[in-house]
Short mmCIF file of C-alpha atoms in Angstrom, two decimals:
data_model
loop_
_atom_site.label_atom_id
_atom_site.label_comp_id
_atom_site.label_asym_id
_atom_site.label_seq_id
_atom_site.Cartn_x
_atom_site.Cartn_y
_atom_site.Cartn_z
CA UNK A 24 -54.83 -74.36 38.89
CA UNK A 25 -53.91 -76.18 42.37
CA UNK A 26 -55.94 -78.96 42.87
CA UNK A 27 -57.37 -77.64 46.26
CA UNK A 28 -59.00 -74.71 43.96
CA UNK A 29 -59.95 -76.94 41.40
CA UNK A 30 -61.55 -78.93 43.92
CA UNK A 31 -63.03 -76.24 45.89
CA UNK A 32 -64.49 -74.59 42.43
CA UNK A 33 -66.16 -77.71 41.50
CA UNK A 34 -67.92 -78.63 44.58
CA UNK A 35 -69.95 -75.45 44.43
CA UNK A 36 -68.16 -73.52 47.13
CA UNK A 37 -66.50 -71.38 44.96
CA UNK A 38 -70.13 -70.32 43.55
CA UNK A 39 -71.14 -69.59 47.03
CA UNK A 40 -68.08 -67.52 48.33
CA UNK A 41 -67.35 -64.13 47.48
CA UNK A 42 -68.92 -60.47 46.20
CA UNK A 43 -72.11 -60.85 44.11
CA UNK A 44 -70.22 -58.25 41.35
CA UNK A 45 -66.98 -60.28 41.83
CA UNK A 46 -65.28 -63.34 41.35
CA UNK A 47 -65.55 -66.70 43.12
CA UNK A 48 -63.76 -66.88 45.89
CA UNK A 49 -60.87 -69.51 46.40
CA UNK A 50 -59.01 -68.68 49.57
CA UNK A 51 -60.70 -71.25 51.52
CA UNK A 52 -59.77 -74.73 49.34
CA UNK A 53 -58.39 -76.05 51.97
CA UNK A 54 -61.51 -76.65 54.17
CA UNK A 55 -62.81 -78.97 51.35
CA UNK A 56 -59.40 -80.96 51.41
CA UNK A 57 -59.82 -81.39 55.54
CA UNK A 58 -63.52 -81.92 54.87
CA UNK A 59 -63.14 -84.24 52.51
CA UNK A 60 -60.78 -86.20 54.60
CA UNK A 61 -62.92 -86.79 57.46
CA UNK A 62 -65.64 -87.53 54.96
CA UNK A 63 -63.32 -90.53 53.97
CA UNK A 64 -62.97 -91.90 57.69
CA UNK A 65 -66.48 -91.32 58.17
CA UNK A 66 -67.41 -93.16 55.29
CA UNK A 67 -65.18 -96.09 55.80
CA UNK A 68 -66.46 -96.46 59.54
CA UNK A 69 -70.25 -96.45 58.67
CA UNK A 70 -69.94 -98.42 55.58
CA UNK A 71 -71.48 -95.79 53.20
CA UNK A 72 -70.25 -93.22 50.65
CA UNK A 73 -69.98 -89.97 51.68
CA UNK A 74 -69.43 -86.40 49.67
CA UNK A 75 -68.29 -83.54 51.59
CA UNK A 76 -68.86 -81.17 48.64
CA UNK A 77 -72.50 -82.66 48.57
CA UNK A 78 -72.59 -82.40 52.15
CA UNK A 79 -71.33 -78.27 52.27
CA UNK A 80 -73.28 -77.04 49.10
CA UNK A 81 -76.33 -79.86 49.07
CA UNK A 82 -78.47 -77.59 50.16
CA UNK A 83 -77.57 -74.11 48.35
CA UNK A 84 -78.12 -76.63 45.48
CA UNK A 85 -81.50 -77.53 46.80
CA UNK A 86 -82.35 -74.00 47.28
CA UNK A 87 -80.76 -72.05 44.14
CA UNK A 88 -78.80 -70.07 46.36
CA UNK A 89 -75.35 -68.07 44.89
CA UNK A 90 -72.86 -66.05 46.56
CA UNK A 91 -74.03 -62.71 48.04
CA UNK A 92 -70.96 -61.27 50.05
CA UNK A 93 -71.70 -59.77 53.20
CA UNK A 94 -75.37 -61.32 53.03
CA UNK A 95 -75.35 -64.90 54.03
CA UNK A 96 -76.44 -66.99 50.69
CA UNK A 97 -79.50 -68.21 52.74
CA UNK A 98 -80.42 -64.31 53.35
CA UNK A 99 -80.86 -64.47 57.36
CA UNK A 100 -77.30 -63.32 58.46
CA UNK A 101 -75.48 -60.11 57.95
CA UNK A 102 -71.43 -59.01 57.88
CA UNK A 103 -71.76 -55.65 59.50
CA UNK A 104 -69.18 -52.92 59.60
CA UNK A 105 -68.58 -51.56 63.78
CA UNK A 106 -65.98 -49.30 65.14
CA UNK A 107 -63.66 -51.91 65.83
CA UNK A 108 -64.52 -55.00 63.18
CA UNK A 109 -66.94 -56.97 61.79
CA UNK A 110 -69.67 -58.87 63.16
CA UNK A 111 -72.29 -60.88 62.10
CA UNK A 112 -76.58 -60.35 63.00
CA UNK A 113 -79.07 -63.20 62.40
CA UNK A 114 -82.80 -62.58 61.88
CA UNK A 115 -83.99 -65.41 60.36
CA UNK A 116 -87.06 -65.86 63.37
CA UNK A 117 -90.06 -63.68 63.57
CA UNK A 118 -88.59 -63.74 67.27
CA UNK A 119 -85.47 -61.96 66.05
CA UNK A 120 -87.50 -59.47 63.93
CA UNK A 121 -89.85 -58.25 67.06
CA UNK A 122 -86.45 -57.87 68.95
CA UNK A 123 -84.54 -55.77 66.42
CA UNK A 124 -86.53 -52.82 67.96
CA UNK A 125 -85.16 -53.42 71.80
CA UNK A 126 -81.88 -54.11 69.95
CA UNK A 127 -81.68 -50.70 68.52
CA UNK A 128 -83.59 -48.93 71.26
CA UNK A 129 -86.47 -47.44 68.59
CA UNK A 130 -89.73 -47.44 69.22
CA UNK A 131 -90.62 -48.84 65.59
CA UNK A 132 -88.69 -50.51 62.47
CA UNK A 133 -88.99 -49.97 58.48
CA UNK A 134 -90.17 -53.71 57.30
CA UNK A 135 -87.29 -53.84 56.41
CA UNK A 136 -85.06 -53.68 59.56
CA UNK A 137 -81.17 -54.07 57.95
CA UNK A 138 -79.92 -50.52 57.17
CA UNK A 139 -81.74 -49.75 60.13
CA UNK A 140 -79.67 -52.11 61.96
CA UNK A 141 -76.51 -51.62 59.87
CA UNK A 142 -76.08 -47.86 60.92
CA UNK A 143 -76.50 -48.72 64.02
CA UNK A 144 -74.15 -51.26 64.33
CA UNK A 145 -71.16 -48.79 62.26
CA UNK A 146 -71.68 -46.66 65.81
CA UNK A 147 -71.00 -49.32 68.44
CA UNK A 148 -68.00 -51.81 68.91
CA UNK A 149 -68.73 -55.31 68.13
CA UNK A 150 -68.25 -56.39 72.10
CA UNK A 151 -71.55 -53.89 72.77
CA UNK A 152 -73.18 -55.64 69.83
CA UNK A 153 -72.66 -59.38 70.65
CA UNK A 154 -73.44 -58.63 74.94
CA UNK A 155 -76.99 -56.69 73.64
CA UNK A 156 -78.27 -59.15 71.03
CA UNK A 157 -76.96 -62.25 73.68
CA UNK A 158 -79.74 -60.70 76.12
CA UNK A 159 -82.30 -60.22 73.63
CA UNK A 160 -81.76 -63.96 72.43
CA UNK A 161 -80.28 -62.30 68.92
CA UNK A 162 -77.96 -64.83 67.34
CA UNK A 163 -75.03 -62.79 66.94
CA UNK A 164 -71.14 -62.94 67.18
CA UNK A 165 -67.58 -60.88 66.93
CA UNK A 166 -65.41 -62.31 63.61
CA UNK A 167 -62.70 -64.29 64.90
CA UNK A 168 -63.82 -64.59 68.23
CA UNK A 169 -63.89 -68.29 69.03
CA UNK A 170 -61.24 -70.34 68.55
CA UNK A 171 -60.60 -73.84 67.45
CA UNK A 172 -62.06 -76.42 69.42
CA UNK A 173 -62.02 -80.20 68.95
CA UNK A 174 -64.91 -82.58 70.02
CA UNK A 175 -64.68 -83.35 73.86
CA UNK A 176 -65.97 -86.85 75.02
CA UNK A 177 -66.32 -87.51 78.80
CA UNK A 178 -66.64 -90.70 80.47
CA UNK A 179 -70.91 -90.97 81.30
CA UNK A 180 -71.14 -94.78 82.10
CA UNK A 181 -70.13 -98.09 81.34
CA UNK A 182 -68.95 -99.21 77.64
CA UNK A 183 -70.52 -102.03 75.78
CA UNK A 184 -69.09 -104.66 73.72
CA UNK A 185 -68.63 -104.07 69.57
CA UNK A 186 -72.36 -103.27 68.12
CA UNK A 187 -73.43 -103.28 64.48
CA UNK A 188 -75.01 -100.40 63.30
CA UNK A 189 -78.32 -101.96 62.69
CA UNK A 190 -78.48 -102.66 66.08
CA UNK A 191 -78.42 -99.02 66.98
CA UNK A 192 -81.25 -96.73 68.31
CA UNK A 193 -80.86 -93.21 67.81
CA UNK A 194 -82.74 -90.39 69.58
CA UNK A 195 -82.71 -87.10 67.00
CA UNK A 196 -83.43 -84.66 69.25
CA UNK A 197 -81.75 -82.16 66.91
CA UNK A 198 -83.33 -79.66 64.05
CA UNK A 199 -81.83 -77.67 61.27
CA UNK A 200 -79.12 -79.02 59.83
CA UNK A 201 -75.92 -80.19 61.77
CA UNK A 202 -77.77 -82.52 64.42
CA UNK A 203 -79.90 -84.06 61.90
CA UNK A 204 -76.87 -84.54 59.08
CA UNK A 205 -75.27 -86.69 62.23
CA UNK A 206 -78.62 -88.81 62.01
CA UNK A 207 -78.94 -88.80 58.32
CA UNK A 208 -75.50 -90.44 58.44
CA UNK A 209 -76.18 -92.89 61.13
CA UNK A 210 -79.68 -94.00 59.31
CA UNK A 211 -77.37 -94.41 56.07
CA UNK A 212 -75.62 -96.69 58.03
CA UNK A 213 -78.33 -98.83 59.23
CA UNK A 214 -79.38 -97.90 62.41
CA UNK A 215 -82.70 -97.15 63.54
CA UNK A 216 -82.76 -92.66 63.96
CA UNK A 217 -86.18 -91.54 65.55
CA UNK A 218 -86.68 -87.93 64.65
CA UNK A 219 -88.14 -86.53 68.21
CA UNK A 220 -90.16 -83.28 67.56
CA UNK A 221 -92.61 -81.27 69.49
CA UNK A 222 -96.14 -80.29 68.85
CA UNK A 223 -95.26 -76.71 69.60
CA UNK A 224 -92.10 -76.23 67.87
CA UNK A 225 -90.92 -78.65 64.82
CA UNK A 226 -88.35 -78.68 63.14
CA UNK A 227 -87.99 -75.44 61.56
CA UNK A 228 -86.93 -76.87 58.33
CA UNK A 229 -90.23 -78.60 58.14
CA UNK A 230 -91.83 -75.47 56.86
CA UNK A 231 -89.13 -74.32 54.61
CA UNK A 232 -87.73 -76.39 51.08
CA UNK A 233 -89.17 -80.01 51.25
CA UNK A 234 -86.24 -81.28 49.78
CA UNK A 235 -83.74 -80.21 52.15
CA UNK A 236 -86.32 -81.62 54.80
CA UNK A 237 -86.15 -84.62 53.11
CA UNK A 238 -83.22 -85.18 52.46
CA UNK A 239 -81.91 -84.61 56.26
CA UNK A 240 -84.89 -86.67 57.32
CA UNK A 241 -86.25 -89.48 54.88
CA UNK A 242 -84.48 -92.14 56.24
CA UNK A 243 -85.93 -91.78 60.02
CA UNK A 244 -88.90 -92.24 61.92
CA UNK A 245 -91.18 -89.51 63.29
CA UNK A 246 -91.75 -89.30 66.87
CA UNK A 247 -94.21 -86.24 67.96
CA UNK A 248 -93.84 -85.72 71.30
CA UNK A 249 -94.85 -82.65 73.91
CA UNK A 250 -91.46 -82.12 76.13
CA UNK A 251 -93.38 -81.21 78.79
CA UNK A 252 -96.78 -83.31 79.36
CA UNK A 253 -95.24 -86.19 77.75
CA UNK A 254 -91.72 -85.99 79.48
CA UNK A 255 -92.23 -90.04 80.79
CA UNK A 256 -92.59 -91.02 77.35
CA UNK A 257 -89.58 -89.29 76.23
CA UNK A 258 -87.65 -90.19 79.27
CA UNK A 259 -88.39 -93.64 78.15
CA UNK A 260 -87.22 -93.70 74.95
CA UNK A 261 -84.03 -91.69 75.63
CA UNK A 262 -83.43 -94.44 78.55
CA UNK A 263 -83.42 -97.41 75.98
CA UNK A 264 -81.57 -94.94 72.99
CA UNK A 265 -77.90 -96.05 72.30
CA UNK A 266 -77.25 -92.65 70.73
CA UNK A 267 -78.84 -89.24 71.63
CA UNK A 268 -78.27 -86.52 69.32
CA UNK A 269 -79.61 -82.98 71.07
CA UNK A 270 -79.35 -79.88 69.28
CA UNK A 271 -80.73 -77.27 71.61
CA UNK A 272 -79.34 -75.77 74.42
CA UNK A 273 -78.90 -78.26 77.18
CA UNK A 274 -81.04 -76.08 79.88
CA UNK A 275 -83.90 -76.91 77.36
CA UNK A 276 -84.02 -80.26 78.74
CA UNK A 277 -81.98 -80.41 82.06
CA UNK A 278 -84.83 -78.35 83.20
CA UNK A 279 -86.95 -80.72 82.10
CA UNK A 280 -84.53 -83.45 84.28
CA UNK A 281 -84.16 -85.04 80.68
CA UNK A 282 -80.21 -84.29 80.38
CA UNK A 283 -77.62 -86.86 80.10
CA UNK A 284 -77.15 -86.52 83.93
CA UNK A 285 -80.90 -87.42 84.60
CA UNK A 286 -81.63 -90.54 82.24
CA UNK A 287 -81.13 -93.90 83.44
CA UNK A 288 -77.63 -95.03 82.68
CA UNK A 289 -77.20 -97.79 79.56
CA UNK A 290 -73.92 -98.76 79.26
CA UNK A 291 -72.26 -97.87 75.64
CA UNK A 292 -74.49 -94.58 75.27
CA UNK A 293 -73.33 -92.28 73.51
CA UNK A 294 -74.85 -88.61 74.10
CA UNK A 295 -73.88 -86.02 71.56
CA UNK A 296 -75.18 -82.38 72.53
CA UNK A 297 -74.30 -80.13 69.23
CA UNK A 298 -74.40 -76.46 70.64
CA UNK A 299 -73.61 -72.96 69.47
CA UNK A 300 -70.68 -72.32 71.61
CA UNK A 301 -70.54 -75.10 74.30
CA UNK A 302 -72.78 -76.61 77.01
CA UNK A 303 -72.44 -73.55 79.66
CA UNK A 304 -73.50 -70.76 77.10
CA UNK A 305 -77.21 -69.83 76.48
CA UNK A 306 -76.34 -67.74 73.33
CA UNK A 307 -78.17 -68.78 70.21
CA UNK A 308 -76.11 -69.81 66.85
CA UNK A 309 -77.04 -70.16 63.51
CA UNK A 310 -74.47 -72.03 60.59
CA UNK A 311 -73.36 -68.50 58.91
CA UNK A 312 -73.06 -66.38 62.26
CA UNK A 313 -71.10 -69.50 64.34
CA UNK A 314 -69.17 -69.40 61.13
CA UNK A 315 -68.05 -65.89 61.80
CA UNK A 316 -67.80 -66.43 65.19
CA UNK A 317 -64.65 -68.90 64.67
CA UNK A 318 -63.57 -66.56 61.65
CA UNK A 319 -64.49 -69.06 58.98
CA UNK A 320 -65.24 -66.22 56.19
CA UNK A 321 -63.47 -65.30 52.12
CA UNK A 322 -61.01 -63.60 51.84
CA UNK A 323 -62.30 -60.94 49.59
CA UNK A 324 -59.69 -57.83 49.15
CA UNK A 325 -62.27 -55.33 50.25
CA UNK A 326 -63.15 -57.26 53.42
CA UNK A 327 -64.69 -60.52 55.12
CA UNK A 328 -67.87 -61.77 52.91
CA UNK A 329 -69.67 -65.41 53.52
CA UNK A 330 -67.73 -68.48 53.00
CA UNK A 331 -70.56 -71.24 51.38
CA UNK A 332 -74.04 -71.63 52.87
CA UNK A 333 -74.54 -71.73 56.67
CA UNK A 334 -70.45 -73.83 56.37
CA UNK A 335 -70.76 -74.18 60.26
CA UNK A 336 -73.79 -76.44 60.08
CA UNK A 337 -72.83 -79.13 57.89
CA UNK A 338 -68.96 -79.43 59.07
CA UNK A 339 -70.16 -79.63 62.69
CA UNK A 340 -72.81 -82.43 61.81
CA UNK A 341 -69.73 -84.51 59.79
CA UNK A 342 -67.45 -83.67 63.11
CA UNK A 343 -69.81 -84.85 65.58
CA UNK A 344 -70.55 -88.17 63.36
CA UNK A 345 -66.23 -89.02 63.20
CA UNK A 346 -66.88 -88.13 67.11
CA UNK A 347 -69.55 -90.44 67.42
CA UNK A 348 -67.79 -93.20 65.29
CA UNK A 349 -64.58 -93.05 67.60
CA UNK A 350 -66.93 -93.59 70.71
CA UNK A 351 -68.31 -96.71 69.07
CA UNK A 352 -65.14 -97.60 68.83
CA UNK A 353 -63.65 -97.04 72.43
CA UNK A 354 -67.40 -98.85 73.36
CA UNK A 355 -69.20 -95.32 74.10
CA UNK A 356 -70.29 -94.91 77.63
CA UNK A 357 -69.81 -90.97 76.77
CA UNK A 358 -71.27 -87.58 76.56
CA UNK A 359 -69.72 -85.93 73.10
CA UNK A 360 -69.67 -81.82 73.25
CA UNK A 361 -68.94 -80.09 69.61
CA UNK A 362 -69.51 -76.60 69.24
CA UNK A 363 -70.51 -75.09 66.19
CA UNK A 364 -68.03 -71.74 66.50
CA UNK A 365 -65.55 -74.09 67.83
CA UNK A 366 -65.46 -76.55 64.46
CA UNK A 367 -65.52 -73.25 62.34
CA UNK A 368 -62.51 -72.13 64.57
CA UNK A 369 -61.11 -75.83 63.79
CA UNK A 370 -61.41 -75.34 59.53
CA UNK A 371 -60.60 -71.59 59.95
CA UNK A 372 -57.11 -72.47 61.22
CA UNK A 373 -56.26 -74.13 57.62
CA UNK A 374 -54.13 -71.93 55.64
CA UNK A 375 -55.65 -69.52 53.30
CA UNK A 376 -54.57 -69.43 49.70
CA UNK A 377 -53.75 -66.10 48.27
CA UNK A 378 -54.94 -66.36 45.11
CA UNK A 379 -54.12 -63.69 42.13
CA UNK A 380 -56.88 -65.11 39.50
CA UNK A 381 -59.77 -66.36 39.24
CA UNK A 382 -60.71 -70.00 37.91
CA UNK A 383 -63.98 -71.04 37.58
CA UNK A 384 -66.38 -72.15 39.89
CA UNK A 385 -69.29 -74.74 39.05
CA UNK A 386 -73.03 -74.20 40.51
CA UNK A 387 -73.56 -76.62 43.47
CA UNK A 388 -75.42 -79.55 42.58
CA UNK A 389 -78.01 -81.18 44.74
CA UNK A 390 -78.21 -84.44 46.41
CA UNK A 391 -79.70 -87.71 45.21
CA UNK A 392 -82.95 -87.64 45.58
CA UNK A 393 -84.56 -88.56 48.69
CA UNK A 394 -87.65 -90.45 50.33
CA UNK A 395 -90.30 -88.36 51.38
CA UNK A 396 -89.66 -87.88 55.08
CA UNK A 397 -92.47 -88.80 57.22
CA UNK A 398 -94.95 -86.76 58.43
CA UNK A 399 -95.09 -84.93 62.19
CA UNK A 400 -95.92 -88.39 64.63
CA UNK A 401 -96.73 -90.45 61.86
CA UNK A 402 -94.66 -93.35 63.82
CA UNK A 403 -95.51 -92.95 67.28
CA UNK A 404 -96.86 -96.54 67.57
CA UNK A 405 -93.62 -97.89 65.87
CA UNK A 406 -91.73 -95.81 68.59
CA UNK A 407 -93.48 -97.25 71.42
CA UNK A 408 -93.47 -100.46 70.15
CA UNK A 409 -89.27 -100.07 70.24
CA UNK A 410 -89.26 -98.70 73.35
CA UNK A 411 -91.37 -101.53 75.36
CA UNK A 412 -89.38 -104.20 73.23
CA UNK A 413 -86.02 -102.81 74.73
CA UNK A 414 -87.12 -102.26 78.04
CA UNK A 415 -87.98 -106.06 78.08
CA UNK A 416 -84.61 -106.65 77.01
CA UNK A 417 -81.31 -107.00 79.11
CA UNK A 418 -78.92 -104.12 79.09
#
């Protein structure tokens, strides 16, 4: 057995890759090796230990989740068959669900909408597929379409001087899972992460597994704030922030005049937007469809099937911290883009092993346990108490 496989069967990958009748699935080692790598720079940067295969199959381990082929191993995503290829379907939202009808143009759905949506998709080309869901806000995408794209930092202000890490306020604008993985890391590191959420819409992952939740967020403070009738208190904070981490799509909060362009500049800031396929798209993205999307799937001999559990999500949120560590380094001043379907692109560009046999493959184990994260707002007063200490101090 290579090492890469032995490696990639022992972090849990393996586990999660491949048919649910068949083997593990090896062909992708090589993303662990690269992973691991910048897991090792990251690390040595921020002072802290850390795992990519914790990172890549934490949660799966948190969840009990195994290797279901064509079915993402979280159960929201799809590999569907089209005339031309493959493409993948989110419907993980009760927003996607009520669409799938306009999607398919039916008047009604079963309750349960795949084969529904599955026939329908082995009529159409994958082009058709991706351009309908896109205007029905449908996370969806063509395998192989997007290809691999680096972290881009732009000049945004002036850069500061060398800063410790416990000196450092973060703004974690983010949800899910890549965005807040950047802060988890950043809070392991020492600096101060405040976990921005609205009333309206929290984190989604709030309401799903606690641990995961916890895990991502235990280490930062809660800040509950309405985007829209509390915009001046958010403007505020993101004025004072050394780091802003957003997650959504940037016309959520340009429109808002809460973008990188409209905040007061700080010299050193570093703005990271983490996006589904770059700043000027509105499409949506999800870990296991961006994955597709750069082409980051198995290998298996009768077709594309899921490679890990939502890969696109945690290997962007490692990227984007190495991004945000090399700012620090240059003395920020930037705005950071990573894509998602571009970082998939990046690790789908590795060589693929052609394996002939199977080796075993180990069940993902979880992370250390966590602290409890806090609960929605429950640090409000600490957050404005930052914000009106640093807007006494200089700059």
């Amino acid at each position: 057995m290579s090492d890469a496989a032995a490696q990639w069967g022992s972090s849990g990958l393996a586990y999660l890759t491949g048919l649910p009748d068949g083997p593990p699935d090896f062909s992708r080692a090589g993303v662990l090796i690269r992973a691991e790598q910048v897991a090792a720079a990251v690390g040595a940067r921020l002072g802290v230990p850390v795992a990519a295969p914790t990172l890549l199959a934490g949660r799966a381990a948190l969840l009990g989740l195994t290797r279901r082929g064509r079915t993402a191993a979280g159960g929201g995503t799809r590999l569907l068959a089209t005339r031309d290829g493959w493409c993948a379907v989110t419907l993980s939202r009760p927003d996607d669900i009520a669409a799938v009808p306009a999607l398919l143009e039916v008047d009604d759905i079963t309750d349960d909408p795949w084969p529904m949506v599955q026939r329908w998709a082995a009529t159409r080309v994958t082009s058709a597929i991706t351009d309908r869901a896109e205007l029905l806000d449908i996370p969806a995408a063509r395998l192989g379409e997007v290809s691999a794209m680096a972290p881009r930092a732009r000049r945004n202000g002036a850069p500061a001087g060398p800063r410790e890490f416990a000196d450092l306020l973060v703004a974690d604008l983010s949800s899910m899972w890549a965005g807040p993985l950047c802060g988890h890391l950043l809070a392991r590191a020492g600096a101060t992460v405040v976990k921005v959420e609205s009333p309206c819409r929290p984190d989604g992952t709030r309401l799903g597994n606690r641990e995961f939740f916890d895990w991502m967020n235990g280490e930062k403070l809660s800040c509950c704030l309405d985007f829209d009738t509390q915009a001046d208190e958010l403007r505020a904070l993101l004025t004072v922030a050394d780091i802003v981490i957003e997650g959504s799509r940037p016309a959520a909060l340009a429109r808002r005049r809460l973008g990188p362009q409209h905040i007061a500049p700080r010299p050193g800031r570093i703005w990271l937007r983490i996006t589904g396929y770059g700043p000027e798209s509105t499409r949506p993205a999800f870990g296991d469809d961006a994955a597709v999307a750069g082409g980051l799937v198995g290998a298996s001999v009768q077709g594309p099937v899921f490679c890990g559990d939502a890969i696109a999500d945690p290997l962007t949120g490692l990227e984007a911290t190495a991004a945000v560590a090399e700012s620090l380094l240059r003395g920020g001043g930037e705005v950071i883009d990573v894509t998602m379907a571009g970082t998939a692109g990046a690790y789908a560009a590795l060589p693929v092993a052609e394996l002939a046999e199977s080796w075993p493959a180990t069940v993902p184990q979880p992370p250390p346990s966590q602290c409890r994260a806090a609960d929605l707002g429950a640090d409000n007063d600490v957050v404005r108490r930052t914000v009106s200490e640093r807007q006494l101090l200089p700059c």
